[in-house]
PDB file of C-alpha atoms in Angstrom:
ATOM      1  CA  UNK A 235     113.325 130.866 114.406  1.00 89.00           C
ATOM      2  CA  UNK A 236     114.617 127.513 115.375  1.00 93.00           C
ATOM      3  CA  UNK A 237     118.191 128.375 114.391  1.00 93.00           C
ATOM      4  CA  UNK A 238     118.046 131.771 116.100  1.00 91.00           C
ATOM      5  CA  UNK A 239     117.101 129.982 119.301  1.00 92.00           C
ATOM      6  CA  UNK A 240     120.133 127.667 119.068  1.00 90.00           C
ATOM      7  CA  UNK A 241     122.359 130.583 118.192  1.00 88.00           C
ATOM      8  CA  UNK A 242     121.074 132.697 121.362  1.00 87.00           C
ATOM      9  CA  UNK A 243     120.443 129.908 123.866  1.00 88.00           C
ATOM     10  CA  UNK A 244     122.845 127.156 122.720  1.00 87.00           C
ATOM     11  CA  UNK A 245     122.430 123.451 122.006  1.00 88.00           C
ATOM     12  CA  UNK A 246     123.795 120.712 124.450  1.00 85.00           C
ATOM     13  CA  UNK A 247     122.377 117.460 123.303  1.00 82.00           C
ATOM     14  CA  UNK A 248     123.391 114.767 120.807  1.00 85.00           C
ATOM     15  CA  UNK A 249     123.114 115.470 117.141  1.00 90.00           C
ATOM     16  CA  UNK A 250     119.406 115.577 115.816  1.00 94.00           C
ATOM     17  CA  UNK A 251     117.629 115.867 112.585  1.00 96.00           C
ATOM     18  CA  UNK A 252     114.219 117.482 112.522  1.00 96.00           C
ATOM     19  CA  UNK A 253     111.702 117.626 109.477  1.00 96.00           C
ATOM     20  CA  UNK A 254     109.628 120.950 109.217  1.00 96.00           C
ATOM     21  CA  UNK A 255     106.977 121.171 106.541  1.00 95.00           C
ATOM     22  CA  UNK A 256     103.598 122.771 105.668  1.00 94.00           C
ATOM     23  CA  UNK A 257     101.262 122.863 102.738  1.00 94.00           C
ATOM     24  CA  UNK A 258     103.711 124.501 100.437  1.00 95.00           C
ATOM     25  CA  UNK A 259     107.345 123.210 101.383  1.00 97.00           C
ATOM     26  CA  UNK A 260     109.457 120.975 103.464  1.00 97.00           C
ATOM     27  CA  UNK A 261     112.934 121.462 105.102  1.00 98.00           C
ATOM     28  CA  UNK A 262     115.458 119.294 106.791  1.00 99.00           C
ATOM     29  CA  UNK A 263     117.081 120.856 110.075  1.00 98.00           C
ATOM     30  CA  UNK A 264     119.974 119.405 111.583  1.00 98.00           C
ATOM     31  CA  UNK A 265     121.743 120.482 114.769  1.00 96.00           C
ATOM     32  CA  UNK A 266     124.839 119.571 116.958  1.00 93.00           C
ATOM     33  CA  UNK A 267     126.737 121.024 119.828  1.00 87.00           C
ATOM     34  CA  UNK A 268     130.275 122.206 119.418  1.00 79.00           C
ATOM     35  CA  UNK A 269     130.949 126.086 119.553  1.00 74.00           C
ATOM     36  CA  UNK A 270     134.335 127.150 120.803  1.00 72.00           C
ATOM     37  CA  UNK A 271     133.163 128.103 124.161  1.00 74.00           C
ATOM     38  CA  UNK A 272     131.005 125.148 124.484  1.00 69.00           C
ATOM     39  CA  UNK A 273     127.845 127.317 125.201  1.00 69.00           C
ATOM     40  CA  UNK A 274     126.243 127.409 121.835  1.00 79.00           C
ATOM     41  CA  UNK A 275     125.336 125.003 119.125  1.00 91.00           C
ATOM     42  CA  UNK A 276     125.471 124.575 115.252  1.00 95.00           C
ATOM     43  CA  UNK A 277     122.823 124.002 112.700  1.00 96.00           C
ATOM     44  CA  UNK A 278     122.249 123.709 109.015  1.00 98.00           C
ATOM     45  CA  UNK A 279     118.874 123.537 107.147  1.00 98.00           C
ATOM     46  CA  UNK A 280     118.132 122.501 103.614  1.00 99.00           C
ATOM     47  CA  UNK A 281     114.932 122.601 101.566  1.00 99.00           C
ATOM     48  CA  UNK A 282     113.639 119.369 100.161  1.00 98.00           C
ATOM     49  CA  UNK A 283     113.239 119.938  96.242  1.00 98.00           C
ATOM     50  CA  UNK A 284     109.604 119.849  95.194  1.00 97.00           C
ATOM     51  CA  UNK A 285     108.366 116.317  94.186  1.00 96.00           C
ATOM     52  CA  UNK A 286     111.279 114.554  95.965  1.00 98.00           C
ATOM     53  CA  UNK A 287     111.592 112.605  99.290  1.00 98.00           C
ATOM     54  CA  UNK A 288     114.268 112.920 101.856  1.00 98.00           C
ATOM     55  CA  UNK A 289     115.451 110.015 103.874  1.00 97.00           C
ATOM     56  CA  UNK A 290     117.432 109.843 107.127  1.00 96.00           C
ATOM     57  CA  UNK A 291     118.102 107.357 109.862  1.00 94.00           C
ATOM     58  CA  UNK A 292     120.519 107.850 112.862  1.00 90.00           C
ATOM     59  CA  UNK A 293     122.839 109.968 110.812  1.00 93.00           C
ATOM     60  CA  UNK A 294     123.159 113.446 109.397  1.00 96.00           C
ATOM     61  CA  UNK A 295     122.282 113.606 105.701  1.00 97.00           C
ATOM     62  CA  UNK A 296     123.211 117.113 104.741  1.00 98.00           C
ATOM     63  CA  UNK A 297     126.560 117.433 103.302  1.00 98.00           C
ATOM     64  CA  UNK A 298     127.968 120.517 101.395  1.00 98.00           C
ATOM     65  CA  UNK A 299     126.933 123.853 102.775  1.00 98.00           C
ATOM     66  CA  UNK A 300     126.696 126.498 100.200  1.00 97.00           C
ATOM     67  CA  UNK A 301     126.336 130.080 101.367  1.00 96.00           C
ATOM     68  CA  UNK A 302     125.000 131.181  97.987  1.00 96.00           C
ATOM     69  CA  UNK A 303     122.134 128.574  97.888  1.00 97.00           C
ATOM     70  CA  UNK A 304     118.881 130.320  98.722  1.00 97.00           C
ATOM     71  CA  UNK A 305     117.420 126.842  99.711  1.00 98.00           C
ATOM     72  CA  UNK A 306     120.226 126.437 102.623  1.00 98.00           C
ATOM     73  CA  UNK A 307     120.300 128.163 105.904  1.00 98.00           C
ATOM     74  CA  UNK A 308     123.085 127.748 108.625  1.00 97.00           C
ATOM     75  CA  UNK A 309     124.302 129.064 111.901  1.00 94.00           C
ATOM     76  CA  UNK A 310     126.241 132.411 111.882  1.00 90.00           C
ATOM     77  CA  UNK A 311     129.117 130.870 113.507  1.00 91.00           C
ATOM     78  CA  UNK A 312     129.404 127.617 111.610  1.00 94.00           C
ATOM     79  CA  UNK A 313     132.371 128.350 109.343  1.00 95.00           C
ATOM     80  CA  UNK A 314     134.363 130.089 112.023  1.00 93.00           C
ATOM     81  CA  UNK A 315     134.014 127.235 114.544  1.00 92.00           C
ATOM     82  CA  UNK A 316     134.829 124.582 111.893  1.00 94.00           C
ATOM     83  CA  UNK A 317     138.034 126.386 110.961  1.00 94.00           C
ATOM     84  CA  UNK A 318     139.231 127.134 114.255  1.00 92.00           C
ATOM     85  CA  UNK A 319     138.440 123.562 115.673  1.00 91.00           C
ATOM     86  CA  UNK A 320     140.353 122.200 112.623  1.00 93.00           C
ATOM     87  CA  UNK A 321     137.274 120.454 111.215  1.00 93.00           C
ATOM     88  CA  UNK A 322     137.314 122.370 107.810  1.00 95.00           C
ATOM     89  CA  UNK A 323     139.688 124.559 105.869  1.00 96.00           C
ATOM     90  CA  UNK A 324     138.464 127.003 103.309  1.00 95.00           C
ATOM     91  CA  UNK A 325     140.992 125.620 100.683  1.00 96.00           C
ATOM     92  CA  UNK A 326     139.106 122.273 100.927  1.00 94.00           C
ATOM     93  CA  UNK A 327     136.119 123.760  99.166  1.00 95.00           C
ATOM     94  CA  UNK A 328     132.546 123.781 100.478  1.00 96.00           C
ATOM     95  CA  UNK A 329     132.091 122.781 104.070  1.00 98.00           C
ATOM     96  CA  UNK A 330     130.771 119.035 104.494  1.00 98.00           C
ATOM     97  CA  UNK A 331     128.565 119.260 107.368  1.00 97.00           C
ATOM     98  CA  UNK A 332     128.409 115.567 108.082  1.00 96.00           C
ATOM     99  CA  UNK A 333     132.005 115.108 107.992  1.00 94.00           C
ATOM    100  CA  UNK A 334     132.775 118.255 109.821  1.00 94.00           C
ATOM    101  CA  UNK A 335     130.491 117.721 112.960  1.00 93.00           C
ATOM    102  CA  UNK A 336     130.284 113.937 113.134  1.00 90.00           C
ATOM    103  CA  UNK A 337     131.982 110.735 112.791  1.00 84.00           C
ATOM    104  CA  UNK A 338     129.479 109.759 110.083  1.00 84.00           C
ATOM    105  CA  UNK A 339     128.138 106.552 111.491  1.00 81.00           C
ATOM    106  CA  UNK A 340     128.217 104.277 114.594  1.00 70.00           C
ATOM    107  CA  UNK A 341     130.635 101.323 114.649  1.00 67.00           C
ATOM    108  CA  UNK A 342     129.821 100.320 111.046  1.00 76.00           C
ATOM    109  CA  UNK A 343     128.416 102.125 108.080  1.00 82.00           C
ATOM    110  CA  UNK A 344     125.205 100.121 107.992  1.00 89.00           C
ATOM    111  CA  UNK A 345     123.420 100.850 111.268  1.00 89.00           C
ATOM    112  CA  UNK A 346     121.917 103.967 109.559  1.00 92.00           C
ATOM    113  CA  UNK A 347     122.737 103.859 105.750  1.00 95.00           C
ATOM    114  CA  UNK A 348     121.055 100.224 105.377  1.00 96.00           C
ATOM    115  CA  UNK A 349     117.817 101.825 106.414  1.00 97.00           C
ATOM    116  CA  UNK A 350     118.344 104.919 104.001  1.00 98.00           C
ATOM    117  CA  UNK A 351     119.252 102.475 101.171  1.00 98.00           C
ATOM    118  CA  UNK A 352     116.166 100.245 101.865  1.00 98.00           C
ATOM    119  CA  UNK A 353     113.686 103.254 101.689  1.00 98.00           C
ATOM    120  CA  UNK A 354     115.465 104.583  98.567  1.00 98.00           C
ATOM    121  CA  UNK A 355     115.386 101.425  96.878  1.00 98.00           C
ATOM    122  CA  UNK A 356     111.686 101.048  97.292  1.00 98.00           C
ATOM    123  CA  UNK A 357     111.067 104.726  96.361  1.00 98.00           C
ATOM    124  CA  UNK A 358     113.191 104.559  93.296  1.00 98.00           C
ATOM    125  CA  UNK A 359     113.851 100.955  91.943  1.00 98.00           C
ATOM    126  CA  UNK A 360     114.958 102.219  88.682  1.00 98.00           C
ATOM    127  CA  UNK A 361     118.045 103.881  90.389  1.00 98.00           C
ATOM    128  CA  UNK A 362     119.389 100.372  91.447  1.00 98.00           C
ATOM    129  CA  UNK A 363     120.898 101.704  94.617  1.00 98.00           C
ATOM    130  CA  UNK A 364     123.613  99.405  96.129  1.00 98.00           C
ATOM    131  CA  UNK A 365     123.263  98.241  99.905  1.00 98.00           C
ATOM    132  CA  UNK A 366     127.065  98.279 100.125  1.00 97.00           C
ATOM    133  CA  UNK A 367     129.197 101.535 100.720  1.00 94.00           C
ATOM    134  CA  UNK A 368     132.787 102.220 101.508  1.00 91.00           C
ATOM    135  CA  UNK A 369     132.062 104.236 104.783  1.00 90.00           C
ATOM    136  CA  UNK A 370     129.728 106.251 106.778  1.00 90.00           C
ATOM    137  CA  UNK A 371     130.757 109.258 104.692  1.00 93.00           C
ATOM    138  CA  UNK A 372     129.689 107.824 101.466  1.00 94.00           C
ATOM    139  CA  UNK A 373     127.791 109.931  98.889  1.00 96.00           C
ATOM    140  CA  UNK A 374     126.170 107.023  97.313  1.00 97.00           C
ATOM    141  CA  UNK A 375     122.650 107.913  98.515  1.00 98.00           C
ATOM    142  CA  UNK A 376     121.541 111.497  97.424  1.00 98.00           C
ATOM    143  CA  UNK A 377     119.963 113.941  99.719  1.00 98.00           C
ATOM    144  CA  UNK A 378     116.607 113.301  98.248  1.00 98.00           C
ATOM    145  CA  UNK A 379     115.126 111.374  95.316  1.00 98.00           C
ATOM    146  CA  UNK A 380     112.121 111.733  93.218  1.00 98.00           C
ATOM    147  CA  UNK A 381     110.119 108.506  93.493  1.00 98.00           C
ATOM    148  CA  UNK A 382     109.421 106.386  90.475  1.00 98.00           C
ATOM    149  CA  UNK A 383     105.586 106.910  91.161  1.00 98.00           C
ATOM    150  CA  UNK A 384     103.597 109.243  93.333  1.00 97.00           C
ATOM    151  CA  UNK A 385     103.388 108.120  96.921  1.00 97.00           C
ATOM    152  CA  UNK A 386     100.206 107.719  99.140  1.00 97.00           C
ATOM    153  CA  UNK A 387      99.920 108.020 102.871  1.00 97.00           C
ATOM    154  CA  UNK A 388      99.676 104.380 102.781  1.00 97.00           C
ATOM    155  CA  UNK A 389     102.778 103.974 100.841  1.00 98.00           C
ATOM    156  CA  UNK A 390     104.573 106.014 103.609  1.00 98.00           C
ATOM    157  CA  UNK A 391     103.303 103.876 106.300  1.00 98.00           C
ATOM    158  CA  UNK A 392     104.375 100.626 104.506  1.00 98.00           C
ATOM    159  CA  UNK A 393     107.933 102.165 104.213  1.00 98.00           C
ATOM    160  CA  UNK A 394     108.240 102.175 108.051  1.00 98.00           C
ATOM    161  CA  UNK A 395     107.107  98.464 108.383  1.00 97.00           C
ATOM    162  CA  UNK A 396     110.169  97.274 106.549  1.00 98.00           C
ATOM    163  CA  UNK A 397     112.444  94.484 107.640  1.00 98.00           C
ATOM    164  CA  UNK A 398     114.329  94.402 104.247  1.00 98.00           C
ATOM    165  CA  UNK A 399     111.765  92.008 102.870  1.00 96.00           C
ATOM    166  CA  UNK A 400     112.601  90.442  99.770  1.00 96.00           C
ATOM    167  CA  UNK A 401     116.391  91.188  99.954  1.00 98.00           C
ATOM    168  CA  UNK A 402     119.498  89.382 100.974  1.00 97.00           C
ATOM    169  CA  UNK A 403     118.940  91.122 104.292  1.00 98.00           C
ATOM    170  CA  UNK A 404     115.400  89.776 104.791  1.00 98.00           C
ATOM    171  CA  UNK A 405     115.099  89.413 108.778  1.00 97.00           C
ATOM    172  CA  UNK A 406     112.162  87.134 108.405  1.00 97.00           C
ATOM    173  CA  UNK A 407     114.617  84.477 106.697  1.00 97.00           C
ATOM    174  CA  UNK A 408     117.284  82.422 108.020  1.00 95.00           C
ATOM    175  CA  UNK A 409     118.199  80.432 111.189  1.00 96.00           C
ATOM    176  CA  UNK A 410     117.995  83.513 113.253  1.00 94.00           C
ATOM    177  CA  UNK A 411     114.278  84.085 112.199  1.00 96.00           C
ATOM    178  CA  UNK A 412     113.376  80.770 113.983  1.00 96.00           C
ATOM    179  CA  UNK A 413     110.668  78.495 112.699  1.00 97.00           C
ATOM    180  CA  UNK A 414     107.937  81.355 112.724  1.00 95.00           C
ATOM    181  CA  UNK A 415     110.046  83.772 110.612  1.00 96.00           C
ATOM    182  CA  UNK A 416     110.337  86.392 113.330  1.00 95.00           C
ATOM    183  CA  UNK A 417     112.255  89.597 112.310  1.00 95.00           C
ATOM    184  CA  UNK A 418     113.142  90.394 115.815  1.00 93.00           C
ATOM    185  CA  UNK A 419     116.582  90.440 116.951  1.00 88.00           C
ATOM    186  CA  UNK A 420     118.037  90.915 120.486  1.00 83.00           C
ATOM    187  CA  UNK A 421     120.493  93.804 120.884  1.00 75.00           C
ATOM    188  CA  UNK A 422     124.170  92.498 120.676  1.00 68.00           C
ATOM    189  CA  UNK A 423     127.265  94.332 121.844  1.00 65.00           C
ATOM    190  CA  UNK A 424     128.084  95.894 118.652  1.00 63.00           C
ATOM    191  CA  UNK A 425     124.457  96.835 117.583  1.00 63.00           C
ATOM    192  CA  UNK A 426     124.951 100.521 117.545  1.00 54.00           C
ATOM    193  CA  UNK A 427     127.385 100.551 120.638  1.00 55.00           C
ATOM    194  CA  UNK A 428     127.367 104.340 120.964  1.00 51.00           C
ATOM    195  CA  UNK A 429     130.203 104.539 123.393  1.00 51.00           C
ATOM    196  CA  UNK A 430     132.381 103.648 120.493  1.00 53.00           C
ATOM    197  CA  UNK A 431     131.297 105.943 117.707  1.00 51.00           C
ATOM    198  CA  UNK A 432     134.235 107.007 115.681  1.00 54.00           C
ATOM    199  CA  UNK A 433     136.691 104.664 117.586  1.00 58.00           C
ATOM    200  CA  UNK A 434     138.845 103.169 114.800  1.00 58.00           C
ATOM    201  CA  UNK A 435     140.528 101.173 117.215  1.00 61.00           C
ATOM    202  CA  UNK A 436     137.441  99.238 118.238  1.00 57.00           C
ATOM    203  CA  UNK A 437     137.010  95.618 116.395  1.00 55.00           C
ATOM    204  CA  UNK A 438     133.591  95.097 115.289  1.00 54.00           C
ATOM    205  CA  UNK A 439     132.856  91.412 115.336  1.00 62.00           C
ATOM    206  CA  UNK A 440     129.352  91.646 113.616  1.00 66.00           C
ATOM    207  CA  UNK A 441     125.900  92.979 114.358  1.00 78.00           C
ATOM    208  CA  UNK A 442     122.391  92.334 113.442  1.00 87.00           C
ATOM    209  CA  UNK A 443     120.790  94.557 110.866  1.00 91.00           C
ATOM    210  CA  UNK A 444     118.637  97.325 112.161  1.00 91.00           C
ATOM    211  CA  UNK A 445     115.251  97.435 110.330  1.00 95.00           C
ATOM    212  CA  UNK A 446     112.997 100.646 110.258  1.00 96.00           C
ATOM    213  CA  UNK A 447     110.528  98.507 112.104  1.00 97.00           C
ATOM    214  CA  UNK A 448     112.841  97.830 114.996  1.00 93.00           C
ATOM    215  CA  UNK A 449     111.175  95.571 117.856  1.00 92.00           C
ATOM    216  CA  UNK A 450     111.717  98.273 120.413  1.00 91.00           C
ATOM    217  CA  UNK A 451     109.993 101.187 118.714  1.00 94.00           C
ATOM    218  CA  UNK A 452     107.548 102.943 120.952  1.00 94.00           C
ATOM    219  CA  UNK A 453     105.468 104.945 118.326  1.00 96.00           C
ATOM    220  CA  UNK A 454     105.607 106.280 114.937  1.00 96.00           C
ATOM    221  CA  UNK A 455     103.752 108.941 112.857  1.00 97.00           C
ATOM    222  CA  UNK A 456     102.994 110.164 109.300  1.00 98.00           C
ATOM    223  CA  UNK A 457     101.903 113.852 109.142  1.00 97.00           C
ATOM    224  CA  UNK A 458      99.993 114.987 106.398  1.00 97.00           C
ATOM    225  CA  UNK A 459      99.329 118.503 105.172  1.00 96.00           C
ATOM    226  CA  UNK A 460      96.178 118.735 102.839  1.00 96.00           C
ATOM    227  CA  UNK A 461      96.223 122.422 101.357  1.00 94.00           C
ATOM    228  CA  UNK A 462      92.867 121.792  99.642  1.00 96.00           C
ATOM    229  CA  UNK A 463      91.123 121.335 103.021  1.00 97.00           C
ATOM    230  CA  UNK A 464      90.591 124.187 105.959  1.00 96.00           C
ATOM    231  CA  UNK A 465      93.529 124.017 108.263  1.00 95.00           C
ATOM    232  CA  UNK A 466      91.728 122.353 111.252  1.00 96.00           C
ATOM    233  CA  UNK A 467      90.987 119.245 109.335  1.00 96.00           C
ATOM    234  CA  UNK A 468      93.667 119.647 106.520  1.00 97.00           C
ATOM    235  CA  UNK A 469      96.639 118.895 108.770  1.00 97.00           C
ATOM    236  CA  UNK A 470      96.403 115.324 110.340  1.00 98.00           C
ATOM    237  CA  UNK A 471      98.755 113.173 112.121  1.00 98.00           C
ATOM    238  CA  UNK A 472      98.438 109.421 111.440  1.00 98.00           C
ATOM    239  CA  UNK A 473      99.808 108.125 114.890  1.00 98.00           C
ATOM    240  CA  UNK A 474     100.789 104.498 115.413  1.00 97.00           C
ATOM    241  CA  UNK A 475     101.860 102.945 118.819  1.00 97.00           C
ATOM    242  CA  UNK A 476     104.545 100.215 119.225  1.00 96.00           C
ATOM    243  CA  UNK A 477     106.123  98.561 116.217  1.00 95.00           C
ATOM    244  CA  UNK A 478     105.265  99.962 112.798  1.00 96.00           C
ATOM    245  CA  UNK A 479     105.130  96.387 111.463  1.00 95.00           C
ATOM    246  CA  UNK A 480     102.127  95.456 113.641  1.00 94.00           C
ATOM    247  CA  UNK A 481     100.511  98.804 114.326  1.00 96.00           C
ATOM    248  CA  UNK A 482      97.697 100.504 112.825  1.00 95.00           C
ATOM    249  CA  UNK A 483      97.357 104.282 112.419  1.00 97.00           C
ATOM    250  CA  UNK A 484      94.865 106.566 114.087  1.00 97.00           C
ATOM    251  CA  UNK A 485      94.190 109.988 112.601  1.00 98.00           C
ATOM    252  CA  UNK A 486      94.626 113.072 114.906  1.00 98.00           C
ATOM    253  CA  UNK A 487      93.506 116.297 113.316  1.00 98.00           C
ATOM    254  CA  UNK A 488      95.189 119.546 114.274  1.00 96.00           C
ATOM    255  CA  UNK A 489      91.901 121.040 115.065  1.00 97.00           C
ATOM    256  CA  UNK A 490      91.213 118.462 117.867  1.00 97.00           C
ATOM    257  CA  UNK A 491      90.967 120.005 121.267  1.00 96.00           C
ATOM    258  CA  UNK A 492      90.895 116.606 123.137  1.00 96.00           C
ATOM    259  CA  UNK A 493      92.301 113.134 122.751  1.00 94.00           C
ATOM    260  CA  UNK A 494      91.027 109.722 123.929  1.00 95.00           C
ATOM    261  CA  UNK A 495      92.000 109.057 127.501  1.00 96.00           C
ATOM    262  CA  UNK A 496      93.776 105.842 126.356  1.00 97.00           C
ATOM    263  CA  UNK A 497      96.114 107.969 124.239  1.00 96.00           C
ATOM    264  CA  UNK A 498      96.824 110.604 127.261  1.00 94.00           C
ATOM    265  CA  UNK A 499      97.884 108.232 130.035  1.00 91.00           C
ATOM    266  CA  UNK A 500     100.093 105.289 130.754  1.00 89.00           C
ATOM    267  CA  UNK A 501     103.653 103.985 131.255  1.00 92.00           C
ATOM    268  CA  UNK A 502     105.559 101.447 129.240  1.00 91.00           C
ATOM    269  CA  UNK A 503     106.768  99.892 132.461  1.00 93.00           C
ATOM    270  CA  UNK A 504     103.387  98.992 134.033  1.00 94.00           C
ATOM    271  CA  UNK A 505     100.877  97.035 131.986  1.00 96.00           C
ATOM    272  CA  UNK A 506      97.316  98.694 131.997  1.00 96.00           C
ATOM    273  CA  UNK A 507      94.495  97.560 129.609  1.00 95.00           C
ATOM    274  CA  UNK A 508      93.102 101.218 129.683  1.00 96.00           C
ATOM    275  CA  UNK A 509      96.136 102.422 127.891  1.00 97.00           C
ATOM    276  CA  UNK A 510      96.414 102.265 124.162  1.00 97.00           C
ATOM    277  CA  UNK A 511     100.023 101.493 123.899  1.00 96.00           C
ATOM    278  CA  UNK A 512      99.755  98.365 125.667  1.00 96.00           C
ATOM    279  CA  UNK A 513      96.831  97.084 123.558  1.00 96.00           C
ATOM    280  CA  UNK A 514      99.237  97.304 120.465  1.00 95.00           C
ATOM    281  CA  UNK A 515     102.298  96.117 122.446  1.00 95.00           C
ATOM    282  CA  UNK A 516     100.449  93.054 123.913  1.00 94.00           C
ATOM    283  CA  UNK A 517      99.190  91.886 120.326  1.00 92.00           C
ATOM    284  CA  UNK A 518     102.639  92.566 118.966  1.00 88.00           C
ATOM    285  CA  UNK A 519     104.340  90.282 121.405  1.00 81.00           C
TER     286      UNK A 519
END
């Protein structure tokens, strides 16, 4: 249905990745604009293998599009548009979605991929993934991995609190962390300068690492589908406001018909003690 809506009504925003799941399966849905008449959009979807975990940051993660794969879906115009725009040729083999519709990364290959690496190294230490890659089109990190151990909801929450702790990129260490080990880094000129995406002539003089628990995160959530329970309570969204590193998660069940007032109102521009977000943000700062 999501793909059909794009095919019919178009897609005009920046590239996006959405995760869709229920009690039985999970899918990755990625979309981009770029049809020949500039009125439509392109999309591709891939099923996450049972027992595996998919990881993405600010970069597409679906690669080869196989028309014969029952676990893949894609826009009806994808191959035609890619060929006519010069993004792909049939003789090259399977269409590489990431390479065809994007520049692969921002100014450097670690804005997104460092986060992908950090999650995968924690999910599957036995794989010994390297944090270093040749470029943003690397295939060093698979679409999904089978964790070395079964994950709990708490494990997934902990992944989002990451500052590359215990690695050579640990943001709580070094002179920039100051005397109190702060993982926060103010945004510099090259920290994901989106106006220069794909510009090979732009010299990059360095950037801070971007962690999962970036200091300007507004909220995060972990959705859980518990098939052994009735739907109204089986589906629960664990919702955390402000930085993942310092938040706590509140369960909101899909069967709820109302929410606390503190979670329904407020602005991040005006301090208000009656707004939940400000309680978390005030403590975090």
